[in-house]
C-alpha positions as a Python dict, from the first residue, in 0.01 Angstrom:
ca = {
    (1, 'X'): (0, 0, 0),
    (2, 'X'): (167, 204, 284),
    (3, 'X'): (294, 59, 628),
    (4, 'X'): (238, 274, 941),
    (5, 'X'): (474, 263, 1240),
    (6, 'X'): (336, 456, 1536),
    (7, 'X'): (616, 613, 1823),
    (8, 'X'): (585, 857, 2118),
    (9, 'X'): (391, 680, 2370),
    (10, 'X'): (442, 656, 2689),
    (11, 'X'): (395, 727, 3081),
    (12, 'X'): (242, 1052, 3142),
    (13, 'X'): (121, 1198, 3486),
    (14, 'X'): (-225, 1342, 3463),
    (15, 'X'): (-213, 1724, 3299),
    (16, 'X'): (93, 1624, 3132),
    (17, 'X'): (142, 1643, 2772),
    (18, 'X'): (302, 1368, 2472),
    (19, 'X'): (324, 1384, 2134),
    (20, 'X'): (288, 1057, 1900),
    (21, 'X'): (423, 1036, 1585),
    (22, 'X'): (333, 806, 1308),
    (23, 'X'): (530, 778, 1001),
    (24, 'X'): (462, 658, 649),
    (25, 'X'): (646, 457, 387),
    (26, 'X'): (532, 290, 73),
    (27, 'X'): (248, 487, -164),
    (28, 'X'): (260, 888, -207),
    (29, 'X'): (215, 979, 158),
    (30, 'X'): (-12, 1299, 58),
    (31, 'X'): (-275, 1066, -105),
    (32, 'X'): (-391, 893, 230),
    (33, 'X'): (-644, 1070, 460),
    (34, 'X'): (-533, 981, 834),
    (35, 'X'): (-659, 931, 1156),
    (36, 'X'): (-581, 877, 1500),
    (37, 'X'): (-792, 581, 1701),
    (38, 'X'): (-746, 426, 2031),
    (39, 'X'): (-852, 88, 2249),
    (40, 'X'): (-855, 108, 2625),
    (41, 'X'): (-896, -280, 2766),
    (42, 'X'): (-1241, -433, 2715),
    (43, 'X'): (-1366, -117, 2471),
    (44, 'X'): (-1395, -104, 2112),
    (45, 'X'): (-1136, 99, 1916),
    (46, 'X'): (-1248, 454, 1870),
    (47, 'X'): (-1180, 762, 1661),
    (48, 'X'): (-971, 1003, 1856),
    (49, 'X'): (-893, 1276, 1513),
    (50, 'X'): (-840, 1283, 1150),
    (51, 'X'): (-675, 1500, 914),
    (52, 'X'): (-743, 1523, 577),
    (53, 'X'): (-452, 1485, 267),
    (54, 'X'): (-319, 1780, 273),
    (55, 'X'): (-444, 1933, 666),
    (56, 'X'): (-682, 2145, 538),
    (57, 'X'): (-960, 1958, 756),
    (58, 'X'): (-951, 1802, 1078),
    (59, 'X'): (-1200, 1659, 1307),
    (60, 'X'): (-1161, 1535, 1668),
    (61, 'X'): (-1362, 1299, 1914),
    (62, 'X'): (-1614, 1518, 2168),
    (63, 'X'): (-1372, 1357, 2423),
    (64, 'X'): (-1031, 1529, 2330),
    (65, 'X'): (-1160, 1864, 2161),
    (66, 'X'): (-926, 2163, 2291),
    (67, 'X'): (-648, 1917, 2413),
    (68, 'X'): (-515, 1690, 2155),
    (69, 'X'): (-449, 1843, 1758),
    (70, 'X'): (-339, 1624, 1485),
    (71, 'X'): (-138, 1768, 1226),
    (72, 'X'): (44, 1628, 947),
    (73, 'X'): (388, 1657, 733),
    (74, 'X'): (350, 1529, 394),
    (75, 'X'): (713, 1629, 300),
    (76, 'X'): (823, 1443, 580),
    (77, 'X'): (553, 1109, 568),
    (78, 'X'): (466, 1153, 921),
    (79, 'X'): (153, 1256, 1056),
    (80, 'X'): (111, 1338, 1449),
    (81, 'X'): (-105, 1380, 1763),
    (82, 'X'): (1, 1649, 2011),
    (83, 'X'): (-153, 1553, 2386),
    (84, 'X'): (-210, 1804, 2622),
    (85, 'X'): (-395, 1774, 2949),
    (86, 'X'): (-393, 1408, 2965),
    (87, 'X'): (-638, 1240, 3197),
    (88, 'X'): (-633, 865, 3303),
    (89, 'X'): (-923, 831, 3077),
    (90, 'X'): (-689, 868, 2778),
    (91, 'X'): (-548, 576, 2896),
    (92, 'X'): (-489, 349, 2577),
    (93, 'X'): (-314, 187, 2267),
    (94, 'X'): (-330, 437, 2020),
    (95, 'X'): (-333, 367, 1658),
    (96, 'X'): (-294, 567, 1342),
    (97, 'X'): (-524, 454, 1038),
    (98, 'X'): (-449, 571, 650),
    (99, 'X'): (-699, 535, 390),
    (100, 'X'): (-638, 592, 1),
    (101, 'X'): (-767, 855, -222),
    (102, 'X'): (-1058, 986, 6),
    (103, 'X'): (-1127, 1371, -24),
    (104, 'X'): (-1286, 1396, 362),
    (105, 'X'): (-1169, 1292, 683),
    (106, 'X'): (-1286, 987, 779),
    (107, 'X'): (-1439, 868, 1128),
    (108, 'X'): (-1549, 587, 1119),
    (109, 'X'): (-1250, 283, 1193),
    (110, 'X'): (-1437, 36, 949),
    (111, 'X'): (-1369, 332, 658),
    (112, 'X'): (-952, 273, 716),
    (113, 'X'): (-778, 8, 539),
    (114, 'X'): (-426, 61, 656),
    (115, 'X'): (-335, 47, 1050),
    (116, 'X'): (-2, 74, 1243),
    (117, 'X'): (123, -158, 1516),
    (118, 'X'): (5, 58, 1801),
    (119, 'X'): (171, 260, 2071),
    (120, 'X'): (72, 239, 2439),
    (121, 'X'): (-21, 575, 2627),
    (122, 'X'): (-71, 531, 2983),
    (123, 'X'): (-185, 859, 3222),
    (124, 'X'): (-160, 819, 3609),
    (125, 'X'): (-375, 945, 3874),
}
């Protein structure tokens, strides 16, 4: 098992920049692939990036290619999402996902056992 508690969110103005942090306690940090996901109101959750178990692969959403990277400490349990060029579309509780013993990243939510609280990200106009 591993918990997930998800920080850095916040109130952004539009082509501003935050970084979201998401650390890791319980199993071996290093054998979870991650991912980030996010829920605006009234839309599904959907897969923002992922980051394989030891960073060697990532993918990212069409949506945030070019602005957002994910990156990952293992020594430190923590993975993270850098934001840059926010838009009010980004708008949204984000949520990091952990999933045991998978060699790729993963983008699909239903693939993702483990799930933090959530951290709101709001972008203004």
């Amino acid at each position: 098992q591993v918990q997930l508690v998800e920080s850095g969110g916040g109130l952004v103005q539009a082509g501003g920049s935050l970084r979201l942090s998401c650390a890791a306690s319980g199993r071996t940090f290093s054998s979870y692939v991650m991912g980030w996901f996010r829920q605006a109101p009234g839309k599904e959750r959907e897969f923002v990036a992922g980051i394989s178990r030891y960073g060697r692969s990532t993918d990212y959403a069409d949506s945030v290619k070019g602005r957002f990277t994910i990156s990952r400490d293992n020594a430190k349990n923590t993975v993270y999402l850098q934001m840059n060029s926010l838009k009010p579309e980004d708008t949204a509780v984000y949520y990091c996902a952990a999933e045991y013993k998978v060699s790729i990243v993963l983008l699909n939510r239903n693939e993702y056992d483990y799930w933090g609280q959530g951290t709101q990200v709001t972008v203004s106009s």
